[in-house]
mmCIF file with all atom_site columns, C-alpha atoms and ligand atoms in Angstrom:
data_model
loop_
_atom_site.group_PDB
_atom_site.id
_atom_site.type_symbol
_atom_site.label_atom_id
_atom_site.label_alt_id
_atom_site.label_comp_id
_atom_site.label_asym_id
_atom_site.label_entity_id
_atom_site.label_seq_id
_atom_site.pdbx_PDB_ins_code
_atom_site.Cartn_x
_atom_site.Cartn_y
_atom_site.Cartn_z
_atom_site.occupancy
_atom_site.B_iso_or_equiv
_atom_site.pdbx_formal_charge
_atom_site.auth_seq_id
_atom_site.auth_comp_id
_atom_site.auth_asym_id
_atom_site.auth_atom_id
_atom_site.pdbx_PDB_model_num
ATOM   1   C CA . MET A 1 1   ? -12.962 -165.260 -29.682 1.00 0.00 ? 1   MET A CA 1
ATOM   2   C CA . THR A 1 2   ? -11.180 -165.008 -26.378 1.00 0.00 ? 2   THR A CA 1
ATOM   3   C CA . ALA A 1 3   ? -11.650 -167.411 -23.482 1.00 0.00 ? 3   ALA A CA 1
ATOM   4   C CA . ASP A 1 4   ? -14.753 -166.772 -21.405 1.00 0.00 ? 4   ASP A CA 1
ATOM   5   C CA . VAL A 1 5   ? -13.037 -166.507 -18.044 1.00 0.00 ? 5   VAL A CA 1
ATOM   6   C CA . ARG A 1 6   ? -13.121 -163.758 -15.427 1.00 0.00 ? 6   ARG A CA 1
ATOM   7   C CA . ILE A 1 7   ? -9.543  -162.607 -14.993 1.00 0.00 ? 7   ILE A CA 1
ATOM   8   C CA . GLY A 1 8   ? -7.933  -160.750 -12.086 1.00 0.00 ? 8   GLY A CA 1
ATOM   9   C CA . VAL A 1 9   ? -4.545  -159.251 -12.915 1.00 0.00 ? 9   VAL A CA 1
ATOM   10  C CA . LEU A 1 10  ? -1.906  -158.632 -10.229 1.00 0.00 ? 10  LEU A CA 1
ATOM   11  C CA . ALA A 1 11  ? 0.596   -156.005 -11.333 1.00 0.00 ? 11  ALA A CA 1
ATOM   12  C CA . SER A 1 12  ? 3.313   -153.731 -9.947  1.00 0.00 ? 12  SER A CA 1
ATOM   13  C CA . GLY A 1 13  ? 4.928   -152.350 -13.098 1.00 0.00 ? 13  GLY A CA 1
ATOM   14  C CA . ARG A 1 14  ? 4.377   -150.651 -16.407 1.00 0.00 ? 14  ARG A CA 1
ATOM   15  C CA . GLY A 1 15  ? 1.378   -152.777 -17.263 1.00 0.00 ? 15  GLY A CA 1
ATOM   16  C CA . SER A 1 16  ? 2.064   -153.666 -20.881 1.00 0.00 ? 16  SER A CA 1
ATOM   17  C CA . ASN A 1 17  ? 0.825   -157.244 -20.341 1.00 0.00 ? 17  ASN A CA 1
ATOM   18  C CA . LEU A 1 18  ? -2.348  -155.930 -18.693 1.00 0.00 ? 18  LEU A CA 1
ATOM   19  C CA . ARG A 1 19  ? -2.935  -153.528 -21.554 1.00 0.00 ? 19  ARG A CA 1
ATOM   20  C CA . ASN A 1 20  ? -2.331  -156.293 -24.087 1.00 0.00 ? 20  ASN A CA 1
ATOM   21  C CA . LEU A 1 21  ? -4.939  -158.573 -22.461 1.00 0.00 ? 21  LEU A CA 1
ATOM   22  C CA . VAL A 1 22  ? -7.511  -155.787 -22.343 1.00 0.00 ? 22  VAL A CA 1
ATOM   23  C CA . GLU A 1 23  ? -6.856  -154.768 -25.955 1.00 0.00 ? 23  GLU A CA 1
ATOM   24  C CA . ARG A 1 24  ? -7.254  -158.362 -27.075 1.00 0.00 ? 24  ARG A CA 1
ATOM   25  C CA . GLY A 1 25  ? -10.675 -158.472 -25.445 1.00 0.00 ? 25  GLY A CA 1
ATOM   26  C CA . TYR A 1 26  ? -10.003 -160.567 -22.354 1.00 0.00 ? 26  TYR A CA 1
ATOM   27  C CA . ASP A 1 27  ? -12.484 -160.134 -19.521 1.00 0.00 ? 27  ASP A CA 1
ATOM   28  C CA . VAL A 1 28  ? -10.229 -158.448 -16.971 1.00 0.00 ? 28  VAL A CA 1
ATOM   29  C CA . VAL A 1 29  ? -12.676 -157.775 -14.140 1.00 0.00 ? 29  VAL A CA 1
ATOM   30  C CA . ALA A 1 30  ? -10.167 -156.644 -11.506 1.00 0.00 ? 30  ALA A CA 1
ATOM   31  C CA . VAL A 1 31  ? -6.629  -155.330 -11.202 1.00 0.00 ? 31  VAL A CA 1
ATOM   32  C CA . ALA A 1 32  ? -4.818  -155.569 -7.885  1.00 0.00 ? 32  ALA A CA 1
ATOM   33  C CA . THR A 1 33  ? -1.611  -153.747 -7.202  1.00 0.00 ? 33  THR A CA 1
ATOM   34  C CA . ASN A 1 34  ? 0.821   -153.167 -4.348  1.00 0.00 ? 34  ASN A CA 1
ATOM   35  C CA . ARG A 1 35  ? 2.076   -150.006 -6.096  1.00 0.00 ? 35  ARG A CA 1
ATOM   36  C CA . PRO A 1 36  ? -0.789  -147.551 -6.647  1.00 0.00 ? 36  PRO A CA 1
ATOM   37  C CA . GLY A 1 37  ? 1.529   -145.247 -8.624  1.00 0.00 ? 37  GLY A CA 1
ATOM   38  C CA . CYS A 1 38  ? 2.534   -147.836 -11.228 1.00 0.00 ? 38  CYS A CA 1
ATOM   39  C CA . GLY A 1 39  ? 1.648   -147.790 -14.920 1.00 0.00 ? 39  GLY A CA 1
ATOM   40  C CA . ALA A 1 40  ? -0.656  -150.791 -14.607 1.00 0.00 ? 40  ALA A CA 1
ATOM   41  C CA . ALA A 1 41  ? -2.705  -148.995 -11.918 1.00 0.00 ? 41  ALA A CA 1
ATOM   42  C CA . ALA A 1 42  ? -2.922  -145.860 -14.066 1.00 0.00 ? 42  ALA A CA 1
ATOM   43  C CA . PHE A 1 43  ? -4.145  -147.931 -17.003 1.00 0.00 ? 43  PHE A CA 1
ATOM   44  C CA . ALA A 1 44  ? -6.791  -149.661 -14.875 1.00 0.00 ? 44  ALA A CA 1
ATOM   45  C CA . ARG A 1 45  ? -8.067  -146.247 -13.702 1.00 0.00 ? 45  ARG A CA 1
ATOM   46  C CA . ASP A 1 46  ? -8.105  -144.936 -17.281 1.00 0.00 ? 46  ASP A CA 1
ATOM   47  C CA . VAL A 1 47  ? -10.184 -147.797 -18.642 1.00 0.00 ? 47  VAL A CA 1
ATOM   48  C CA . ARG A 1 48  ? -12.255 -148.060 -15.471 1.00 0.00 ? 48  ARG A CA 1
ATOM   49  C CA . ILE A 1 49  ? -11.386 -151.572 -14.421 1.00 0.00 ? 49  ILE A CA 1
ATOM   50  C CA . PRO A 1 50  ? -11.918 -151.931 -10.652 1.00 0.00 ? 50  PRO A CA 1
ATOM   51  C CA . LEU A 1 51  ? -8.542  -151.331 -9.008  1.00 0.00 ? 51  LEU A CA 1
ATOM   52  C CA . GLY A 1 52  ? -7.602  -152.761 -5.635  1.00 0.00 ? 52  GLY A CA 1
ATOM   53  C CA . GLU A 1 53  ? -4.686  -151.146 -3.841  1.00 0.00 ? 53  GLU A CA 1
ATOM   54  C CA . PHE A 1 54  ? -2.826  -153.471 -1.495  1.00 0.00 ? 54  PHE A CA 1
ATOM   55  C CA . SER A 1 55  ? 0.345   -151.638 -0.521  1.00 0.00 ? 55  SER A CA 1
ATOM   56  C CA . GLN A 1 56  ? 2.268   -153.663 2.002   1.00 0.00 ? 56  GLN A CA 1
ATOM   57  C CA . ARG A 1 57  ? 2.545   -150.725 4.442   1.00 0.00 ? 57  ARG A CA 1
ATOM   58  C CA . ARG A 1 58  ? -1.244  -150.837 4.988   1.00 0.00 ? 58  ARG A CA 1
ATOM   59  C CA . PHE A 1 59  ? -1.014  -154.369 6.375   1.00 0.00 ? 59  PHE A CA 1
ATOM   60  C CA . GLY A 1 60  ? 0.747   -155.981 9.333   1.00 0.00 ? 60  GLY A CA 1
ATOM   61  C CA . SER A 1 61  ? 2.026   -158.911 7.299   1.00 0.00 ? 61  SER A CA 1
ATOM   62  C CA . SER A 1 62  ? 2.032   -160.328 3.790   1.00 0.00 ? 62  SER A CA 1
ATOM   63  C CA . GLU A 1 63  ? -0.544  -162.892 4.946   1.00 0.00 ? 63  GLU A CA 1
ATOM   64  C CA . GLU A 1 64  ? -2.939  -160.100 5.972   1.00 0.00 ? 64  GLU A CA 1
ATOM   65  C CA . ARG A 1 65  ? -2.333  -158.275 2.688   1.00 0.00 ? 65  ARG A CA 1
ATOM   66  C CA . ASP A 1 66  ? -3.049  -161.424 0.672   1.00 0.00 ? 66  ASP A CA 1
ATOM   67  C CA . ALA A 1 67  ? -6.143  -162.282 2.722   1.00 0.00 ? 67  ALA A CA 1
ATOM   68  C CA . ALA A 1 68  ? -7.594  -158.854 1.901   1.00 0.00 ? 68  ALA A CA 1
ATOM   69  C CA . MET A 1 69  ? -6.617  -159.186 -1.763  1.00 0.00 ? 69  MET A CA 1
ATOM   70  C CA . LEU A 1 70  ? -8.099  -162.678 -1.980  1.00 0.00 ? 70  LEU A CA 1
ATOM   71  C CA . GLU A 1 71  ? -11.416 -161.499 -0.528  1.00 0.00 ? 71  GLU A CA 1
ATOM   72  C CA . TRP A 1 72  ? -11.461 -158.508 -2.919  1.00 0.00 ? 72  TRP A CA 1
ATOM   73  C CA . LEU A 1 73  ? -10.836 -160.745 -5.960  1.00 0.00 ? 73  LEU A CA 1
ATOM   74  C CA . LEU A 1 74  ? -13.409 -163.350 -4.892  1.00 0.00 ? 74  LEU A CA 1
ATOM   75  C CA . VAL A 1 75  ? -16.088 -160.695 -4.442  1.00 0.00 ? 75  VAL A CA 1
ATOM   76  C CA . ARG A 1 76  ? -15.479 -159.732 -8.065  1.00 0.00 ? 76  ARG A CA 1
ATOM   77  C CA . GLY A 1 77  ? -15.943 -163.300 -9.268  1.00 0.00 ? 77  GLY A CA 1
ATOM   78  C CA . VAL A 1 78  ? -12.356 -163.751 -10.422 1.00 0.00 ? 78  VAL A CA 1
ATOM   79  C CA . GLU A 1 79  ? -11.777 -167.251 -11.809 1.00 0.00 ? 79  GLU A CA 1
ATOM   80  C CA . LEU A 1 80  ? -8.187  -166.933 -13.023 1.00 0.00 ? 80  LEU A CA 1
ATOM   81  C CA . VAL A 1 81  ? -5.416  -164.809 -11.489 1.00 0.00 ? 81  VAL A CA 1
ATOM   82  C CA . VAL A 1 82  ? -2.734  -163.552 -13.860 1.00 0.00 ? 82  VAL A CA 1
ATOM   83  C CA . ASN A 1 83  ? 0.496   -162.222 -12.317 1.00 0.00 ? 83  ASN A CA 1
ATOM   84  C CA . ALA A 1 84  ? 1.749   -159.750 -14.898 1.00 0.00 ? 84  ALA A CA 1
ATOM   85  C CA . GLY A 1 85  ? 4.786   -158.064 -13.445 1.00 0.00 ? 85  GLY A CA 1
ATOM   86  C CA . TYR A 1 86  ? 3.673   -158.538 -9.814  1.00 0.00 ? 86  TYR A CA 1
ATOM   87  C CA . ASP A 1 87  ? 6.721   -158.144 -7.580  1.00 0.00 ? 87  ASP A CA 1
ATOM   88  C CA . ARG A 1 88  ? 5.528   -159.792 -4.369  1.00 0.00 ? 88  ARG A CA 1
ATOM   89  C CA . ILE A 1 89  ? 5.560   -163.459 -3.360  1.00 0.00 ? 89  ILE A CA 1
ATOM   90  C CA . LEU A 1 90  ? 2.047   -164.728 -2.724  1.00 0.00 ? 90  LEU A CA 1
ATOM   91  C CA . SER A 1 91  ? 1.315   -166.338 0.613   1.00 0.00 ? 91  SER A CA 1
ATOM   92  C CA . HIS A 1 92  ? 0.429   -170.019 0.920   1.00 0.00 ? 92  HIS A CA 1
ATOM   93  C CA . ALA A 1 93  ? -3.237  -169.335 1.736   1.00 0.00 ? 93  ALA A CA 1
ATOM   94  C CA . PHE A 1 94  ? -3.676  -167.209 -1.382  1.00 0.00 ? 94  PHE A CA 1
ATOM   95  C CA . VAL A 1 95  ? -1.993  -169.760 -3.633  1.00 0.00 ? 95  VAL A CA 1
ATOM   96  C CA . SER A 1 96  ? -4.109  -172.619 -2.229  1.00 0.00 ? 96  SER A CA 1
ATOM   97  C CA . ALA A 1 97  ? -7.345  -170.663 -2.561  1.00 0.00 ? 97  ALA A CA 1
ATOM   98  C CA . PHE A 1 98  ? -6.670  -170.316 -6.293  1.00 0.00 ? 98  PHE A CA 1
ATOM   99  C CA . ALA A 1 99  ? -4.743  -173.578 -6.704  1.00 0.00 ? 99  ALA A CA 1
ATOM   100 C CA . GLY A 1 100 ? -3.992  -174.231 -10.389 1.00 0.00 ? 100 GLY A CA 1
ATOM   101 C CA . ARG A 1 101 ? -5.695  -170.955 -11.327 1.00 0.00 ? 101 ARG A CA 1
ATOM   102 C CA . ILE A 1 102 ? -2.820  -168.498 -10.898 1.00 0.00 ? 102 ILE A CA 1
ATOM   103 C CA . ILE A 1 103 ? -0.369  -168.021 -13.719 1.00 0.00 ? 103 ILE A CA 1
ATOM   104 C CA . ASN A 1 104 ? 2.771   -165.916 -13.917 1.00 0.00 ? 104 ASN A CA 1
ATOM   105 C CA . VAL A 1 105 ? 4.819   -164.532 -16.760 1.00 0.00 ? 105 VAL A CA 1
ATOM   106 C CA . HIS A 1 106 ? 8.572   -164.451 -16.163 1.00 0.00 ? 106 HIS A CA 1
ATOM   107 C CA . PRO A 1 107 ? 11.166  -162.897 -18.494 1.00 0.00 ? 107 PRO A CA 1
ATOM   108 C CA . SER A 1 108 ? 13.517  -165.867 -18.847 1.00 0.00 ? 108 SER A CA 1
ATOM   109 C CA . LEU A 1 109 ? 13.487  -169.473 -19.954 1.00 0.00 ? 109 LEU A CA 1
ATOM   110 C CA . LEU A 1 110 ? 12.806  -171.013 -16.558 1.00 0.00 ? 110 LEU A CA 1
ATOM   111 C CA . PRO A 1 111 ? 14.387  -172.633 -14.640 1.00 0.00 ? 111 PRO A CA 1
ATOM   112 C CA . ALA A 1 112 ? 17.174  -170.274 -15.739 1.00 0.00 ? 112 ALA A CA 1
ATOM   113 C CA . PHE A 1 113 ? 17.245  -166.902 -13.936 1.00 0.00 ? 113 PHE A CA 1
ATOM   114 C CA . ALA A 1 114 ? 14.372  -167.691 -11.603 1.00 0.00 ? 114 ALA A CA 1
ATOM   115 C CA . GLY A 1 115 ? 13.486  -165.407 -8.697  1.00 0.00 ? 115 GLY A CA 1
ATOM   116 C CA . GLY A 1 116 ? 13.739  -161.644 -8.503  1.00 0.00 ? 116 GLY A CA 1
ATOM   117 C CA . MET A 1 117 ? 12.792  -158.939 -10.950 1.00 0.00 ? 117 MET A CA 1
ATOM   118 C CA . ASP A 1 118 ? 16.158  -158.739 -12.729 1.00 0.00 ? 118 ASP A CA 1
ATOM   119 C CA . ALA A 1 119 ? 16.107  -161.861 -14.899 1.00 0.00 ? 119 ALA A CA 1
ATOM   120 C CA . VAL A 1 120 ? 16.888  -159.922 -18.096 1.00 0.00 ? 120 VAL A CA 1
ATOM   121 C CA . GLU A 1 121 ? 19.890  -158.157 -16.507 1.00 0.00 ? 121 GLU A CA 1
ATOM   122 C CA . ARG A 1 122 ? 21.183  -161.478 -15.195 1.00 0.00 ? 122 ARG A CA 1
ATOM   123 C CA . ALA A 1 123 ? 20.759  -163.243 -18.550 1.00 0.00 ? 123 ALA A CA 1
ATOM   124 C CA . LEU A 1 124 ? 22.665  -160.459 -20.318 1.00 0.00 ? 124 LEU A CA 1
ATOM   125 C CA . ALA A 1 125 ? 25.405  -160.346 -17.677 1.00 0.00 ? 125 ALA A CA 1
ATOM   126 C CA . HIS A 1 126 ? 25.776  -164.133 -17.881 1.00 0.00 ? 126 HIS A CA 1
ATOM   127 C CA . GLY A 1 127 ? 26.353  -163.972 -21.618 1.00 0.00 ? 127 GLY A CA 1
ATOM   128 C CA . VAL A 1 128 ? 23.637  -166.425 -22.667 1.00 0.00 ? 128 VAL A CA 1
ATOM   129 C CA . LYS A 1 129 ? 22.927  -166.480 -26.397 1.00 0.00 ? 129 LYS A CA 1
ATOM   130 C CA . LEU A 1 130 ? 19.318  -167.482 -26.026 1.00 0.00 ? 130 LEU A CA 1
ATOM   131 C CA . THR A 1 131 ? 16.803  -166.365 -23.416 1.00 0.00 ? 131 THR A CA 1
ATOM   132 C CA . GLY A 1 132 ? 13.075  -165.684 -23.544 1.00 0.00 ? 132 GLY A CA 1
ATOM   133 C CA . CYS A 1 133 ? 9.989   -165.888 -21.404 1.00 0.00 ? 133 CYS A CA 1
ATOM   134 C CA . THR A 1 134 ? 7.887   -168.441 -19.575 1.00 0.00 ? 134 THR A CA 1
ATOM   135 C CA . VAL A 1 135 ? 4.279   -168.647 -18.497 1.00 0.00 ? 135 VAL A CA 1
ATOM   136 C CA . HIS A 1 136 ? 3.823   -171.083 -15.616 1.00 0.00 ? 136 HIS A CA 1
ATOM   137 C CA . VAL A 1 137 ? 1.315   -172.064 -12.993 1.00 0.00 ? 137 VAL A CA 1
ATOM   138 C CA . VAL A 1 138 ? 2.051   -170.434 -9.636  1.00 0.00 ? 138 VAL A CA 1
ATOM   139 C CA . THR A 1 139 ? 2.768   -172.756 -6.727  1.00 0.00 ? 139 THR A CA 1
ATOM   140 C CA . ASP A 1 140 ? 4.400   -172.092 -3.361  1.00 0.00 ? 140 ASP A CA 1
ATOM   141 C CA . ASP A 1 141 ? 7.842   -172.534 -4.951  1.00 0.00 ? 141 ASP A CA 1
ATOM   142 C CA . VAL A 1 142 ? 8.768   -169.215 -6.542  1.00 0.00 ? 142 VAL A CA 1
ATOM   143 C CA . ASP A 1 143 ? 9.012   -169.397 -10.367 1.00 0.00 ? 143 ASP A CA 1
ATOM   144 C CA . ALA A 1 144 ? 9.023   -173.195 -10.199 1.00 0.00 ? 144 ALA A CA 1
ATOM   145 C CA . GLY A 1 145 ? 5.412   -174.228 -10.932 1.00 0.00 ? 145 GLY A CA 1
ATOM   146 C CA . PRO A 1 146 ? 4.435   -176.293 -13.999 1.00 0.00 ? 146 PRO A CA 1
ATOM   147 C CA . ILE A 1 147 ? 5.426   -174.598 -17.247 1.00 0.00 ? 147 ILE A CA 1
ATOM   148 C CA . LEU A 1 148 ? 2.587   -173.888 -19.702 1.00 0.00 ? 148 LEU A CA 1
ATOM   149 C CA . LEU A 1 149 ? 4.427   -172.123 -22.525 1.00 0.00 ? 149 LEU A CA 1
ATOM   150 C CA . GLN A 1 150 ? 7.823   -170.667 -23.349 1.00 0.00 ? 150 GLN A CA 1
ATOM   151 C CA . ALA A 1 151 ? 9.196   -168.567 -26.150 1.00 0.00 ? 151 ALA A CA 1
ATOM   152 C CA . ALA A 1 152 ? 12.862  -168.196 -27.035 1.00 0.00 ? 152 ALA A CA 1
ATOM   153 C CA . VAL A 1 153 ? 14.526  -164.901 -27.889 1.00 0.00 ? 153 VAL A CA 1
ATOM   154 C CA . ARG A 1 154 ? 18.037  -164.601 -29.336 1.00 0.00 ? 154 ARG A CA 1
ATOM   155 C CA . VAL A 1 155 ? 20.448  -162.292 -27.515 1.00 0.00 ? 155 VAL A CA 1
ATOM   156 C CA . LEU A 1 156 ? 22.156  -159.981 -30.026 1.00 0.00 ? 156 LEU A CA 1
ATOM   157 C CA . PRO A 1 157 ? 25.789  -158.937 -29.720 1.00 0.00 ? 157 PRO A CA 1
ATOM   158 C CA . ASP A 1 158 ? 25.004  -155.248 -29.066 1.00 0.00 ? 158 ASP A CA 1
ATOM   159 C CA . ASP A 1 159 ? 21.960  -155.819 -26.839 1.00 0.00 ? 159 ASP A CA 1
ATOM   160 C CA . THR A 1 160 ? 21.092  -153.611 -23.895 1.00 0.00 ? 160 THR A CA 1
ATOM   161 C CA . VAL A 1 161 ? 18.741  -154.658 -21.106 1.00 0.00 ? 161 VAL A CA 1
ATOM   162 C CA . GLU A 1 162 ? 16.063  -152.351 -22.560 1.00 0.00 ? 162 GLU A CA 1
ATOM   163 C CA . ARG A 1 163 ? 16.330  -153.683 -26.118 1.00 0.00 ? 163 ARG A CA 1
ATOM   164 C CA . LEU A 1 164 ? 16.436  -157.316 -25.029 1.00 0.00 ? 164 LEU A CA 1
ATOM   165 C CA . HIS A 1 165 ? 13.537  -156.833 -22.618 1.00 0.00 ? 165 HIS A CA 1
ATOM   166 C CA . ALA A 1 166 ? 11.470  -155.176 -25.346 1.00 0.00 ? 166 ALA A CA 1
ATOM   167 C CA . ARG A 1 167 ? 11.883  -158.232 -27.630 1.00 0.00 ? 167 ARG A CA 1
ATOM   168 C CA . ILE A 1 168 ? 11.102  -160.574 -24.728 1.00 0.00 ? 168 ILE A CA 1
ATOM   169 C CA . GLN A 1 169 ? 7.976   -158.581 -23.941 1.00 0.00 ? 169 GLN A CA 1
ATOM   170 C CA . ALA A 1 170 ? 6.765   -158.884 -27.537 1.00 0.00 ? 170 ALA A CA 1
ATOM   171 C CA . GLU A 1 171 ? 6.848   -162.652 -26.963 1.00 0.00 ? 171 GLU A CA 1
ATOM   172 C CA . GLU A 1 172 ? 5.155   -162.309 -23.542 1.00 0.00 ? 172 GLU A CA 1
ATOM   173 C CA . HIS A 1 173 ? 2.321   -160.480 -25.261 1.00 0.00 ? 173 HIS A CA 1
ATOM   174 C CA . ARG A 1 174 ? 1.890   -163.482 -27.566 1.00 0.00 ? 174 ARG A CA 1
ATOM   175 C CA . ILE A 1 175 ? 2.240   -166.390 -25.112 1.00 0.00 ? 175 ILE A CA 1
ATOM   176 C CA . LEU A 1 176 ? 0.360   -165.019 -22.083 1.00 0.00 ? 176 LEU A CA 1
ATOM   177 C CA . PRO A 1 177 ? -2.949  -164.942 -24.000 1.00 0.00 ? 177 PRO A CA 1
ATOM   178 C CA . GLU A 1 178 ? -2.180  -168.403 -25.424 1.00 0.00 ? 178 GLU A CA 1
ATOM   179 C CA . ALA A 1 179 ? -1.621  -169.721 -21.910 1.00 0.00 ? 179 ALA A CA 1
ATOM   180 C CA . ILE A 1 180 ? -4.955  -168.265 -20.782 1.00 0.00 ? 180 ILE A CA 1
ATOM   181 C CA . GLU A 1 181 ? -6.621  -170.102 -23.647 1.00 0.00 ? 181 GLU A CA 1
ATOM   182 C CA . LEU A 1 182 ? -4.933  -173.363 -22.554 1.00 0.00 ? 182 LEU A CA 1
ATOM   183 C CA . ILE A 1 183 ? -6.056  -172.984 -18.932 1.00 0.00 ? 183 ILE A CA 1
ATOM   184 C CA . ALA A 1 184 ? -9.600  -172.063 -19.994 1.00 0.00 ? 184 ALA A CA 1
ATOM   185 C CA . GLN A 1 185 ? -9.843  -175.045 -22.346 1.00 0.00 ? 185 GLN A CA 1
ATOM   186 C CA . ALA A 1 186 ? -8.526  -177.385 -19.667 1.00 0.00 ? 186 ALA A CA 1
ATOM   187 C CA . SER A 1 187 ? -11.032 -176.169 -17.058 1.00 0.00 ? 187 SER A CA 1
ATOM   188 C CA . THR A 1 188 ? -13.906 -176.386 -19.570 1.00 0.00 ? 188 THR A CA 1
ATOM   189 C CA . SER A 1 189 ? -13.075 -179.986 -20.413 1.00 0.00 ? 189 SER A CA 1
ATOM   190 C CA . LEU A 1 190 ? -12.753 -180.816 -16.720 1.00 0.00 ? 190 LEU A CA 1
ATOM   191 C CA . ARG A 1 191 ? -16.254 -179.417 -16.125 1.00 0.00 ? 191 ARG A CA 1
ATOM   192 C CA . GLN A 1 192 ? -17.748 -181.629 -18.925 1.00 0.00 ? 192 GLN A CA 1
HETATM 193 C C1 . LIG B 2 .   ? 7.472   -158.654 -17.582 1.00 0.00 ? 1   LIG B C1 1
HETATM 194 O O1 . LIG B 2 .   ? 8.687   -158.675 -18.269 1.00 0.00 ? 1   LIG B O1 1
HETATM 195 C C2 . LIG B 2 .   ? 7.235   -159.911 -16.806 1.00 0.00 ? 1   LIG B C2 1
HETATM 196 O O2 . LIG B 2 .   ? 7.832   -161.030 -17.402 1.00 0.00 ? 1   LIG B O2 1
HETATM 197 C C3 . LIG B 2 .   ? 7.893   -159.615 -15.483 1.00 0.00 ? 1   LIG B C3 1
HETATM 198 O O3 . LIG B 2 .   ? 7.633   -158.249 -15.263 1.00 0.00 ? 1   LIG B O3 1
HETATM 199 C C4 . LIG B 2 .   ? 7.430   -157.577 -16.510 1.00 0.00 ? 1   LIG B C4 1
HETATM 200 C C5 . LIG B 2 .   ? 6.112   -156.870 -16.470 1.00 0.00 ? 1   LIG B C5 1
HETATM 201 O O4 . LIG B 2 .   ? 5.919   -156.034 -17.552 1.00 0.00 ? 1   LIG B O4 1
HETATM 202 N N1 . LIG B 2 .   ? 7.406   -160.507 -14.461 1.00 0.00 ? 1   LIG B N1 1
HETATM 203 P P1 . LIG B 2 .   ? 4.604   -155.168 -17.744 1.00 0.00 ? 1   LIG B P1 1
HETATM 204 O O5 . LIG B 2 .   ? 4.393   -154.428 -16.440 1.00 0.00 ? 1   LIG B O5 1
HETATM 205 O O6 . LIG B 2 .   ? 3.489   -156.105 -18.056 1.00 0.00 ? 1   LIG B O6 1
HETATM 206 O O7 . LIG B 2 .   ? 4.917   -154.247 -18.866 1.00 0.00 ? 1   LIG B O7 1
#
C-alpha cells in the first residue's frame, strides 16, 4: 500500500525519481517542468500524466512562472509537491502556498554540499569518504529546510561522478518514497 496522497512532481532532469514513484504505485497526478525536452517530461508524456510546461522564457519573472505553476497544480488537486531534480528556486509565494507540503531530494548529506546541481561533483572533488542523499522539507532557505530522511553512501577509491551518482540515486529511490509515507502519516494524524 502506498500513501493516499495526490502528488505533483517538479522535475528538470532525467526523471528516474519520477519513474520510481510511478512504478511503485504513487498517485502522481501532475508533472511540472521548466525543461520540456527533459527525460522526466518525456516519461510523463509516455505514461499520460498531465504535464505542465513552465519554461522561464515564457514568463516575465520567476514569481509569474511560479504563480502559473501553482494555479496549474492546485487545479489538479495536488496535495504534496515533490521536487525530484527540479533545478529552479521556488518563489516565496509558491513555498508558502504549499507550506510543509513540498519536499526535495538532494544528492548529498545536507548541510554538506548544499545549493546548486553539482553536489556529487563537489563531494568527489572534496575527497569526502562518505556522502549520500537527503530528503527535506522545502522552505525559503535553499536546501536548508527540516530534514526528513538521509542515506549514507561510501565513496570508493576509483569512483567517478557517474558511478557515485548512480549509487546515490539507488538510495534516493528508497528514501524518497519513505519520506512521502512519513509526510502522509503525519498529515493523517493531524487531521484526526
Ligand atoms: C537527483 O540526484 C536529485 O537528488 C537531484 O537531481 C537528481 C535528479 O535525478 N536533485 P532524476 O532526474 O530523478 O533521475
